């Protein structure tokens, strides 16, 4: 199995390391041809405007949409923004997921935070019980609203949505690639099967 | 666990999100917009670009907070700002107005010749310059969450950026070949805390993100630094002192992403207009070099 990680900008190397811990080979994707033969794609954290502009210039917008017709795609933070259909700002988006995101929803960097959240969907990767998930939010977006057919996987105490799945597509506002907890990467690897 | 802000993980984490990107020096909101449109992953607000500081002389200080706030209103990408080495009140001011990262920078005139800012006291993360591994680890011990090699700002001459990146990365490679007992002596020799030296040895890299800075002026300069092994690049005077800042900024961003693809670096290097007028580092009297500030 080979899972691609969009390597235009951001913490793609951290995702590749997380995959390696699971025995899965990660491949850097910078050009449309790099998608050939991959079983899934992760869009990492980074700056969504930077990633979007580079994706447009190098023909990746349509290539990734095409790839998404029969492959799983997961976006973390900037990647979740990039997957969304709407982000309230003029910037290139894939529009693959029926979610609306609010960028920098918690404020600037001094409001970035770590917190434990409950994610019942992760129970299937263990023995039916999911200990709290330690999530790192960095200048993070929120998923403001989701359309029909989108499952909400995690919310904060305030009820605001921070993880969602729509069929082959997964979006998280936080960064599983920054922690040693591999459950989200396992969850995504299962989605690619 | 309750919600926690200002932790080491979120401070170092923001730098991880900047990896593979270009951080551009900007003086005005107009500059910041050009940088964001070109694909910069962050902007660095400062009073004058280093080439002007070098040309005009005088004391270089933190930017006007109002100018920084206008830059923050103009762009959605992270906004960094520079404070003088050791000037903890400039740092407090920058934290108070909400910048995303503070660069305690040798490009500004140092405010303290013995002490850097105690960066653990702040919720906002700091990036600091270095010329070698010892200097980098001393800054991390003081709380820096990101490191950049210093190079020689405002020259357009990449030679010092290369020297410092090779020094840091070479030091790390040598460290990995050392026997356990040699690491204690090495830590003493480079004047860095043993724990951080050993952590770097085990990781095979510093525990924080490391960008290159100081003298980069072309797409090829950026790609070269990336191939040497840094995590991303800062470009200062190289963009806004060139003939066509928008085109050059976009080209540097693309060369940084596709740094191993010489065909793309060639393509983006075409027709960029005049590069900044450089100044060879070897022609600059040692008293005017900025990299020697900080210790």
CSV table of C-alpha atoms in Angstrom, one decimal:
chain,number,residue,atom,x,y,z
A,1,UNK,CA,0.0,0.0,0.0
A,2,UNK,CA,1.2,3.5,-0.8
A,3,UNK,CA,-0.5,6.7,0.4
A,4,UNK,CA,0.4,10.0,-1.1
A,5,UNK,CA,1.0,13.2,0.9
A,6,UNK,CA,0.5,16.5,-0.9
A,7,UNK,CA,4.0,18.0,-0.5
A,8,UNK,CA,3.5,21.5,-1.9
A,9,UNK,CA,4.0,23.2,1.5
A,10,UNK,CA,3.4,22.3,5.2
A,11,UNK,CA,4.1,19.4,7.5
A,12,UNK,CA,3.9,16.6,4.9
A,13,UNK,CA,7.0,15.0,6.3
A,14,UNK,CA,5.3,14.5,9.7
A,15,UNK,CA,2.5,12.6,7.9
A,16,UNK,CA,4.9,10.4,6.1
A,17,UNK,CA,6.6,9.6,9.5
A,18,UNK,CA,3.2,8.7,11.0
A,19,UNK,CA,2.4,6.4,8.1
A,20,UNK,CA,5.9,4.8,8.4
A,21,UNK,CA,5.1,3.9,12.0
A,22,UNK,CA,2.1,1.9,10.7
A,23,UNK,CA,4.3,0.2,8.1
A,24,UNK,CA,2.7,2.2,5.3
A,25,UNK,CA,4.8,3.8,2.6
A,26,UNK,CA,4.1,7.5,2.1
A,27,UNK,CA,4.9,9.3,-1.2
A,28,UNK,CA,5.4,13.0,-1.7
A,29,UNK,CA,3.0,14.5,-4.3
A,30,UNK,CA,4.0,17.7,-6.0
A,31,UNK,CA,2.8,17.2,-9.6
A,32,UNK,CA,-0.3,15.4,-11.1
A,33,UNK,CA,1.8,12.4,-12.3
A,34,UNK,CA,2.8,11.7,-8.7
A,35,UNK,CA,-0.7,10.5,-8.0
A,36,UNK,CA,-0.4,7.5,-10.2
A,37,UNK,CA,-0.6,4.2,-8.4
A,38,UNK,CA,-1.5,5.7,-5.0
A,39,UNK,CA,-4.1,4.2,-2.7
A,40,UNK,CA,-5.1,7.4,-1.0
A,41,UNK,CA,-4.0,11.0,-0.4
A,42,UNK,CA,-3.4,13.1,2.7
A,43,UNK,CA,-3.4,16.9,2.4
A,44,UNK,CA,-1.3,18.2,5.4
A,45,UNK,CA,-1.3,21.2,7.6
A,46,UNK,CA,0.3,24.3,6.2
A,47,UNK,CA,-1.0,27.5,4.8
A,48,UNK,CA,-4.1,26.8,2.7
A,49,UNK,CA,-3.6,29.9,0.5
A,50,UNK,CA,0.0,28.8,-0.4
A,51,UNK,CA,-1.1,25.2,-1.0
A,52,UNK,CA,-4.1,26.3,-3.1
A,53,UNK,CA,-2.1,28.7,-5.3
A,54,UNK,CA,0.6,26.1,-6.0
A,55,UNK,CA,-2.0,23.4,-6.7
A,56,UNK,CA,-3.6,25.7,-9.3
A,57,UNK,CA,-0.3,26.6,-11.0
A,58,UNK,CA,0.8,23.0,-11.3
A,59,UNK,CA,-2.6,21.5,-12.4
A,60,UNK,CA,-3.3,19.6,-9.2
A,61,UNK,CA,-6.8,21.0,-8.6
A,62,UNK,CA,-8.4,18.9,-11.3
A,63,UNK,CA,-6.0,16.0,-10.9
A,64,UNK,CA,-6.9,15.6,-7.2
A,65,UNK,CA,-10.7,16.0,-7.9
A,66,UNK,CA,-10.3,13.2,-10.5
A,67,UNK,CA,-8.3,11.1,-8.0
A,68,UNK,CA,-11.1,11.6,-5.4
A,69,UNK,CA,-13.6,9.9,-7.6
A,70,UNK,CA,-12.4,6.5,-6.5
A,71,UNK,CA,-9.8,7.1,-3.7
A,72,UNK,CA,-9.9,8.2,-0.1
A,73,UNK,CA,-8.6,11.8,0.7
A,74,UNK,CA,-7.9,13.2,4.2
A,75,UNK,CA,-7.2,16.8,5.0
A,76,UNK,CA,-5.7,18.1,8.3
A,77,UNK,CA,-6.2,21.8,9.2
A,78,UNK,CA,-5.2,23.6,5.9
A,79,UNK,CA,-6.0,20.3,4.2
A,80,UNK,CA,-9.5,20.3,5.6
A,81,UNK,CA,-9.9,23.9,4.3
A,82,UNK,CA,-8.7,22.8,0.9
A,83,UNK,CA,-11.2,19.9,0.8
A,84,UNK,CA,-14.2,22.2,1.7
A,85,UNK,CA,-16.7,23.7,-0.7
A,86,UNK,CA,-16.6,27.1,1.0
A,87,UNK,CA,-14.2,29.0,3.2
A,88,UNK,CA,-15.6,32.6,3.1
A,89,UNK,CA,-12.4,33.9,1.4
A,90,UNK,CA,-11.4,34.0,-2.3
A,91,UNK,CA,-8.9,31.2,-2.4
A,92,UNK,CA,-8.7,28.0,-4.5
A,93,UNK,CA,-10.6,25.0,-2.9
A,94,UNK,CA,-11.1,21.4,-4.1
A,95,UNK,CA,-14.8,21.6,-3.1
A,96,UNK,CA,-14.8,17.8,-2.6
A,97,UNK,CA,-16.6,17.8,0.8
A,98,UNK,CA,-19.9,19.4,1.5
A,99,UNK,CA,-18.6,21.4,4.5
A,100,UNK,CA,-18.2,25.1,5.1
A,101,UNK,CA,-15.1,26.0,7.1
A,102,UNK,CA,-14.2,29.2,9.0
A,103,UNK,CA,-10.5,29.9,8.8
A,104,UNK,CA,-8.5,30.9,11.9
A,105,UNK,CA,-11.7,30.4,13.8
A,106,UNK,CA,-10.1,30.5,17.3
A,107,UNK,CA,-8.0,33.6,16.6
A,108,UNK,CA,-4.3,34.1,16.1
A,109,UNK,CA,-1.4,32.0,17.3
A,110,UNK,CA,-1.6,32.8,21.0
A,111,UNK,CA,-5.0,31.2,20.9
A,112,UNK,CA,-3.7,27.9,19.5
A,113,UNK,CA,-4.3,25.1,22.0
A,114,UNK,CA,-4.1,21.4,22.9
A,115,UNK,CA,-7.1,19.6,24.4
A,116,UNK,CA,-8.4,16.1,25.0
A,117,UNK,CA,-11.6,15.3,23.0
A,118,UNK,CA,-13.8,12.2,22.7
A,119,UNK,CA,-14.0,10.7,19.2
A,120,UNK,CA,-16.4,7.6,19.4
A,121,UNK,CA,-15.6,6.8,15.7
A,122,UNK,CA,-12.0,5.9,16.7
A,123,UNK,CA,-13.3,3.0,18.9
A,124,UNK,CA,-13.4,0.7,15.8
A,125,UNK,CA,-9.6,0.9,15.6
A,126,UNK,CA,-9.3,-0.5,19.1
A,127,UNK,CA,-11.4,-3.0,21.1
A,128,UNK,CA,-14.6,-1.0,21.1
A,129,UNK,CA,-13.4,1.6,23.6
A,130,UNK,CA,-11.8,4.9,22.7
A,131,UNK,CA,-9.7,6.7,25.3
A,132,UNK,CA,-9.8,10.5,24.9
A,133,UNK,CA,-7.9,11.8,21.8
A,134,UNK,CA,-5.2,14.5,22.5
A,135,UNK,CA,-5.7,17.1,19.7
A,136,UNK,CA,-3.4,19.9,18.8
A,137,UNK,CA,-5.1,23.0,17.2
A,138,UNK,CA,-2.9,25.6,15.5
A,139,UNK,CA,-4.5,28.7,14.0
A,140,UNK,CA,-7.1,26.1,13.4
A,141,UNK,CA,-10.3,26.3,11.3
A,142,UNK,CA,-13.7,25.1,12.4
A,143,UNK,CA,-16.2,23.2,10.4
A,144,UNK,CA,-19.0,25.7,10.5
A,145,UNK,CA,-21.7,23.5,8.9
A,146,UNK,CA,-22.0,20.2,7.1
A,147,UNK,CA,-24.3,19.1,4.3
A,148,UNK,CA,-26.4,15.9,4.0
A,149,UNK,CA,-24.4,12.7,4.0
A,150,UNK,CA,-21.6,14.2,6.1
A,151,UNK,CA,-21.0,12.5,9.5
A,152,UNK,CA,-19.7,14.6,12.3
A,153,UNK,CA,-16.9,12.7,14.0
A,154,UNK,CA,-15.9,15.1,16.7
A,155,UNK,CA,-17.0,18.3,18.4
A,156,UNK,CA,-15.6,20.5,21.2
A,157,UNK,CA,-17.6,21.1,24.4
A,158,UNK,CA,-19.1,24.2,22.6
A,159,UNK,CA,-20.6,21.8,20.0
A,160,UNK,CA,-18.4,23.2,17.3
A,161,UNK,CA,-17.4,20.6,14.7
A,162,UNK,CA,-13.7,19.7,14.4
A,163,UNK,CA,-13.8,16.4,12.5
A,164,UNK,CA,-16.1,15.1,9.8
A,165,UNK,CA,-16.4,12.3,7.2
A,166,UNK,CA,-18.2,12.2,3.9
A,167,UNK,CA,-17.8,8.7,2.3
A,168,UNK,CA,-14.2,8.6,1.0
A,169,UNK,CA,-13.3,12.0,2.5
A,170,UNK,CA,-12.1,12.9,5.9
A,171,UNK,CA,-11.5,16.4,7.4
A,172,UNK,CA,-9.9,17.3,10.8
A,173,UNK,CA,-9.3,20.8,12.1
A,174,UNK,CA,-6.4,19.5,14.3
A,175,UNK,CA,-3.1,17.7,13.6
A,176,UNK,CA,-2.9,14.0,14.3
A,177,UNK,CA,0.5,14.1,12.6
A,178,UNK,CA,2.0,16.1,15.4
A,179,UNK,CA,1.3,13.5,18.1
A,180,UNK,CA,2.4,9.9,18.7
A,181,UNK,CA,-1.3,8.7,18.8
A,182,UNK,CA,-1.7,6.9,15.5
A,183,UNK,CA,-5.4,6.2,15.7
A,184,UNK,CA,-6.4,8.7,13.1
A,185,UNK,CA,-3.8,7.5,10.6
A,186,UNK,CA,-5.1,3.9,11.2
A,187,UNK,CA,-8.6,5.1,10.7
A,188,UNK,CA,-7.6,6.7,7.3
A,189,UNK,CA,-5.6,3.7,6.2
A,190,UNK,CA,-8.7,1.6,6.8
A,191,UNK,CA,-10.7,4.1,4.6
A,192,UNK,CA,-8.4,3.5,1.7
A,193,UNK,CA,-9.0,-0.3,1.7
B,1,UNK,CA,-7.0,17.5,29.9
B,2,UNK,CA,-8.4,21.0,29.9
B,3,UNK,CA,-7.6,23.4,27.0
B,4,UNK,CA,-4.0,24.6,27.2
B,5,UNK,CA,-2.5,27.5,25.2
B,6,UNK,CA,1.1,28.7,24.7
B,7,UNK,CA,2.5,25.1,25.0
B,8,UNK,CA,5.8,24.0,23.5
B,9,UNK,CA,3.8,21.8,21.1
B,10,UNK,CA,1.7,24.7,19.7
B,11,UNK,CA,4.7,27.0,19.5
B,12,UNK,CA,6.9,24.5,17.6
B,13,UNK,CA,3.8,23.3,15.8
B,14,UNK,CA,3.1,26.6,14.0
B,15,UNK,CA,6.7,26.5,12.6
B,16,UNK,CA,6.0,22.9,11.4
B,17,UNK,CA,3.1,24.3,9.4
B,18,UNK,CA,5.4,26.8,7.7
B,19,UNK,CA,7.8,24.1,6.4
B,20,UNK,CA,8.5,23.9,2.7
B,21,UNK,CA,7.5,27.5,2.5
B,22,UNK,CA,8.8,31.0,2.0
B,23,UNK,CA,8.6,33.7,4.7
B,24,UNK,CA,8.9,37.2,3.2
B,25,UNK,CA,10.1,40.5,4.7
B,26,UNK,CA,7.5,43.2,4.3
B,27,UNK,CA,7.4,46.8,5.4
B,28,UNK,CA,3.9,47.8,4.4
B,29,UNK,CA,0.4,46.2,4.0
B,30,UNK,CA,0.9,46.6,0.2
B,31,UNK,CA,4.0,44.5,0.4
B,32,UNK,CA,2.2,41.9,2.6
B,33,UNK,CA,-0.6,41.6,0.0
B,34,UNK,CA,1.9,41.0,-2.8
B,35,UNK,CA,3.7,38.3,-0.7
B,36,UNK,CA,0.4,36.5,0.2
B,37,UNK,CA,-0.7,36.6,-3.5
B,38,UNK,CA,2.6,35.1,-4.5
B,39,UNK,CA,2.1,32.2,-2.1
B,40,UNK,CA,4.2,33.2,0.9
B,41,UNK,CA,3.4,31.0,3.9
B,42,UNK,CA,4.0,33.9,6.3
B,43,UNK,CA,5.2,37.5,6.3
B,44,UNK,CA,7.8,39.2,8.5
B,45,UNK,CA,7.0,42.8,9.4
B,46,UNK,CA,9.9,45.1,9.9
B,47,UNK,CA,10.6,48.8,9.8
B,48,UNK,CA,13.0,48.7,6.8
B,49,UNK,CA,14.2,45.8,4.8
B,50,UNK,CA,17.8,44.8,5.7
B,51,UNK,CA,19.3,46.3,2.5
B,52,UNK,CA,17.9,49.7,3.6
B,53,UNK,CA,19.0,49.3,7.2
B,54,UNK,CA,22.5,48.6,5.8
B,55,UNK,CA,22.4,51.6,3.4
B,56,UNK,CA,20.9,54.1,5.8
B,57,UNK,CA,22.5,53.1,9.1
B,58,UNK,CA,21.2,54.4,12.4
B,59,UNK,CA,19.4,52.3,15.1
B,60,UNK,CA,17.0,49.7,13.7
B,61,UNK,CA,14.0,49.0,15.9
B,62,UNK,CA,10.7,47.1,16.1
B,63,UNK,CA,8.2,48.3,13.5
B,64,UNK,CA,5.4,50.8,14.4
B,65,UNK,CA,2.7,48.6,16.0
B,66,UNK,CA,0.0,50.4,13.9
B,67,UNK,CA,1.8,49.3,10.7
B,68,UNK,CA,2.0,45.7,12.0
B,69,UNK,CA,-1.7,45.7,12.9
B,70,UNK,CA,-2.6,47.0,9.3
B,71,UNK,CA,-0.5,44.2,7.9
B,72,UNK,CA,-2.4,41.7,10.1
B,73,UNK,CA,-5.7,43.1,8.9
B,74,UNK,CA,-4.6,42.8,5.3
B,75,UNK,CA,-3.5,39.2,5.1
B,76,UNK,CA,-4.8,35.8,6.4
B,77,UNK,CA,-1.4,34.1,6.6
B,78,UNK,CA,0.7,34.3,9.8
B,79,UNK,CA,2.3,37.6,10.6
B,80,UNK,CA,5.7,37.6,12.3
B,81,UNK,CA,7.5,40.7,13.5
B,82,UNK,CA,11.0,41.5,14.6
B,83,UNK,CA,12.2,42.7,18.0
B,84,UNK,CA,15.7,43.7,19.0
B,85,UNK,CA,17.9,41.1,20.7
B,86,UNK,CA,17.3,41.2,24.4
B,87,UNK,CA,14.5,43.8,24.1
B,88,UNK,CA,11.9,42.0,26.1
B,89,UNK,CA,9.5,45.0,26.1
B,90,UNK,CA,9.4,45.2,22.4
B,91,UNK,CA,8.6,41.5,22.6
B,92,UNK,CA,5.8,42.2,25.1
B,93,UNK,CA,4.4,44.8,22.8
B,94,UNK,CA,4.4,42.4,19.8
B,95,UNK,CA,2.7,39.8,21.9
B,96,UNK,CA,0.1,42.3,23.1
B,97,UNK,CA,-0.9,43.3,19.6
B,98,UNK,CA,-1.2,39.6,18.7
B,99,UNK,CA,1.5,38.8,16.2
B,100,UNK,CA,1.8,35.1,15.4
B,101,UNK,CA,5.6,34.8,15.8
B,102,UNK,CA,8.4,37.1,17.1
B,103,UNK,CA,11.8,37.1,15.5
B,104,UNK,CA,14.5,38.2,18.0
B,105,UNK,CA,16.7,39.4,15.3
B,106,UNK,CA,20.3,40.4,14.7
B,107,UNK,CA,19.1,42.5,11.8
B,108,UNK,CA,17.9,45.1,14.3
B,109,UNK,CA,20.3,46.9,16.6
B,110,UNK,CA,20.8,44.8,19.7
B,111,UNK,CA,19.3,46.2,23.0
B,112,UNK,CA,21.3,43.9,25.3
B,113,UNK,CA,24.8,42.7,24.6
B,114,UNK,CA,24.7,39.9,27.3
B,115,UNK,CA,21.2,38.5,27.4
B,116,UNK,CA,18.7,37.3,24.9
B,117,UNK,CA,15.0,37.5,25.8
B,118,UNK,CA,13.7,34.8,28.1
B,119,UNK,CA,11.3,33.3,25.6
B,120,UNK,CA,9.7,30.9,28.1
B,121,UNK,CA,8.0,33.9,29.6
B,122,UNK,CA,5.8,34.4,26.5
B,123,UNK,CA,2.8,32.7,25.0
B,124,UNK,CA,3.7,33.8,21.5
B,125,UNK,CA,6.5,31.7,19.9
B,126,UNK,CA,9.9,33.0,18.9
B,127,UNK,CA,12.3,32.3,16.0
B,128,UNK,CA,16.0,33.2,16.5
B,129,UNK,CA,19.1,33.2,14.3
B,130,UNK,CA,22.2,31.1,14.5
B,131,UNK,CA,25.5,30.4,12.8
B,132,UNK,CA,26.2,27.0,14.2
B,133,UNK,CA,24.6,24.2,16.3
B,134,UNK,CA,25.8,25.6,19.7
B,135,UNK,CA,24.2,29.0,19.1
B,136,UNK,CA,21.0,27.3,17.8
B,137,UNK,CA,20.7,25.1,20.9
B,138,UNK,CA,21.4,28.0,23.3
B,139,UNK,CA,18.4,29.9,21.7
B,140,UNK,CA,16.2,26.8,22.0
B,141,UNK,CA,17.2,26.5,25.7
B,142,UNK,CA,16.0,30.1,26.1
B,143,UNK,CA,12.7,29.0,24.6
B,144,UNK,CA,13.0,29.6,20.8
B,145,UNK,CA,10.4,27.4,19.0
B,146,UNK,CA,12.0,27.8,15.6
B,147,UNK,CA,15.6,28.5,14.3
B,148,UNK,CA,16.9,30.2,11.2
B,149,UNK,CA,20.4,30.2,10.1
B,150,UNK,CA,21.5,33.9,10.0
B,151,UNK,CA,23.3,34.3,6.7
B,152,UNK,CA,24.1,38.0,6.1
B,153,UNK,CA,20.9,40.0,5.6
B,154,UNK,CA,20.5,42.7,3.1
B,155,UNK,CA,23.4,41.6,0.9
B,156,UNK,CA,21.8,39.5,-1.8
B,157,UNK,CA,24.9,37.3,-1.4
B,158,UNK,CA,24.0,33.8,-0.4
B,159,UNK,CA,27.5,32.7,0.7
B,160,UNK,CA,26.9,33.3,4.5
B,161,UNK,CA,23.5,31.5,4.4
B,162,UNK,CA,25.3,28.5,2.9
B,163,UNK,CA,28.1,28.7,5.4
B,164,UNK,CA,25.7,28.8,8.4
B,165,UNK,CA,23.4,26.1,7.0
B,166,UNK,CA,26.4,23.8,6.3
B,167,UNK,CA,27.8,24.5,9.7
B,168,UNK,CA,24.6,23.6,11.5
B,169,UNK,CA,23.7,20.5,9.4
B,170,UNK,CA,27.4,19.4,9.4
B,171,UNK,CA,27.6,19.7,13.2
B,172,UNK,CA,24.5,17.5,13.5
B,173,UNK,CA,26.0,14.9,11.1
B,174,UNK,CA,29.2,14.8,13.2
B,175,UNK,CA,27.2,14.6,16.4
B,176,UNK,CA,25.5,11.4,15.2
B,177,UNK,CA,28.8,9.7,14.7
B,178,UNK,CA,30.0,10.4,18.3
B,179,UNK,CA,30.3,7.9,21.1
B,180,UNK,CA,28.1,8.4,24.2
B,181,UNK,CA,30.9,9.8,26.3
B,182,UNK,CA,32.1,12.2,23.5
B,183,UNK,CA,28.7,13.9,23.6
B,184,UNK,CA,29.3,15.4,27.1
B,185,UNK,CA,32.6,16.9,26.0
B,186,UNK,CA,31.0,18.2,22.7
B,187,UNK,CA,28.2,19.8,24.6
B,188,UNK,CA,30.7,21.7,26.7
B,189,UNK,CA,32.8,22.6,23.6
B,190,UNK,CA,29.8,24.2,21.8
B,191,UNK,CA,28.4,25.7,24.9
B,192,UNK,CA,25.0,24.1,24.7
B,193,UNK,CA,22.9,22.1,27.2
B,194,UNK,CA,23.7,18.4,27.2
B,195,UNK,CA,20.1,17.4,27.1
B,196,UNK,CA,19.4,19.4,23.9
B,197,UNK,CA,22.7,18.1,22.3
B,198,UNK,CA,21.7,14.6,23.0
B,199,UNK,CA,18.1,15.1,21.8
B,200,UNK,CA,19.4,16.5,18.5
B,201,UNK,CA,21.8,13.5,18.2
B,202,UNK,CA,18.9,11.0,18.8
B,203,UNK,CA,16.5,12.8,16.4
B,204,UNK,CA,19.2,13.4,13.7
B,205,UNK,CA,17.9,17.0,13.6
B,206,UNK,CA,17.2,19.9,15.9
B,207,UNK,CA,14.0,19.5,17.9
B,208,UNK,CA,12.6,22.6,16.2
B,209,UNK,CA,12.1,23.6,12.6
B,210,UNK,CA,15.1,25.2,10.9
B,211,UNK,CA,14.8,27.7,8.0
B,212,UNK,CA,17.6,29.5,6.1
B,213,UNK,CA,17.9,33.2,5.9
B,214,UNK,CA,20.2,36.1,5.0
B,215,UNK,CA,21.2,36.9,1.4
B,216,UNK,CA,18.8,34.7,-0.6
B,217,UNK,CA,17.8,36.6,-3.8
B,218,UNK,CA,16.9,34.1,-6.5
B,219,UNK,CA,14.8,31.0,-7.0
B,220,UNK,CA,18.0,29.0,-7.4
B,221,UNK,CA,19.3,30.4,-4.1
B,222,UNK,CA,16.1,29.1,-2.3
B,223,UNK,CA,16.2,25.7,-4.0
B,224,UNK,CA,19.9,25.3,-3.1
B,225,UNK,CA,19.2,26.0,0.6
B,226,UNK,CA,16.4,23.4,0.5
B,227,UNK,CA,18.7,20.8,-1.1
B,228,UNK,CA,21.2,21.5,1.6
B,229,UNK,CA,18.6,20.3,4.1
B,230,UNK,CA,16.8,23.3,5.6
B,231,UNK,CA,13.0,23.2,6.2
B,232,UNK,CA,12.1,26.4,4.4
B,233,UNK,CA,13.5,29.9,3.6
B,234,UNK,CA,13.2,33.5,4.6
B,235,UNK,CA,13.7,36.0,1.8
B,236,UNK,CA,14.2,39.6,2.9
B,237,UNK,CA,15.4,42.4,0.7
B,238,UNK,CA,15.7,39.9,-2.2
B,239,UNK,CA,12.0,40.4,-3.2
B,240,UNK,CA,11.2,44.0,-2.6
B,241,UNK,CA,14.5,45.4,-3.7
B,242,UNK,CA,14.2,43.6,-7.1
B,243,UNK,CA,12.8,44.9,-10.3
B,244,UNK,CA,9.6,42.8,-10.2
B,245,UNK,CA,8.7,41.8,-6.7
B,246,UNK,CA,5.4,40.0,-7.5
B,247,UNK,CA,7.0,37.8,-10.2
B,248,UNK,CA,10.1,37.1,-8.2
B,249,UNK,CA,8.2,36.3,-5.0
B,250,UNK,CA,6.0,33.7,-6.9
B,251,UNK,CA,9.1,32.2,-8.6
B,252,UNK,CA,10.9,31.8,-5.2
B,253,UNK,CA,7.8,30.1,-3.7
B,254,UNK,CA,7.6,27.6,-6.7
B,255,UNK,CA,11.4,26.9,-6.6
B,256,UNK,CA,11.2,26.2,-2.8
B,257,UNK,CA,8.4,23.6,-3.4
B,258,UNK,CA,10.0,22.0,-6.4
B,259,UNK,CA,13.5,22.4,-5.1
B,260,UNK,CA,14.8,19.1,-6.5
B,261,UNK,CA,13.3,19.7,-10.0
B,262,UNK,CA,15.9,21.7,-12.0
B,263,UNK,CA,13.5,22.0,-15.0
B,264,UNK,CA,10.9,23.8,-12.9
B,265,UNK,CA,13.6,26.0,-11.2
B,266,UNK,CA,14.8,26.9,-14.7
B,267,UNK,CA,11.3,27.7,-15.9
B,268,UNK,CA,10.4,29.9,-13.0
B,269,UNK,CA,13.8,31.7,-13.2
B,270,UNK,CA,13.0,33.1,-16.6
B,271,UNK,CA,12.4,36.8,-17.2
B,272,UNK,CA,12.2,37.9,-13.6
B,273,UNK,CA,13.7,41.3,-14.3
B,274,UNK,CA,16.6,42.8,-12.3
B,275,UNK,CA,17.5,41.0,-9.1
B,276,UNK,CA,18.4,43.2,-6.1
B,277,UNK,CA,21.7,44.9,-6.4
B,278,UNK,CA,23.9,42.7,-4.3
B,279,UNK,CA,26.8,43.5,-2.1
B,280,UNK,CA,29.5,40.9,-1.9
B,281,UNK,CA,30.0,39.9,1.8
B,282,UNK,CA,33.8,39.9,1.4
B,283,UNK,CA,33.6,43.7,0.6
B,284,UNK,CA,31.8,44.6,3.8
B,285,UNK,CA,33.9,45.6,6.8
B,286,UNK,CA,33.6,43.2,9.7
B,287,UNK,CA,32.2,45.9,11.9
B,288,UNK,CA,29.2,46.2,9.6
B,289,UNK,CA,28.3,42.5,9.5
B,290,UNK,CA,25.1,41.6,11.2
B,291,UNK,CA,25.6,37.9,11.8
B,292,UNK,CA,28.1,38.5,14.6
B,293,UNK,CA,25.3,40.1,16.8
B,294,UNK,CA,24.0,37.6,19.4
B,295,UNK,CA,26.1,34.9,20.9
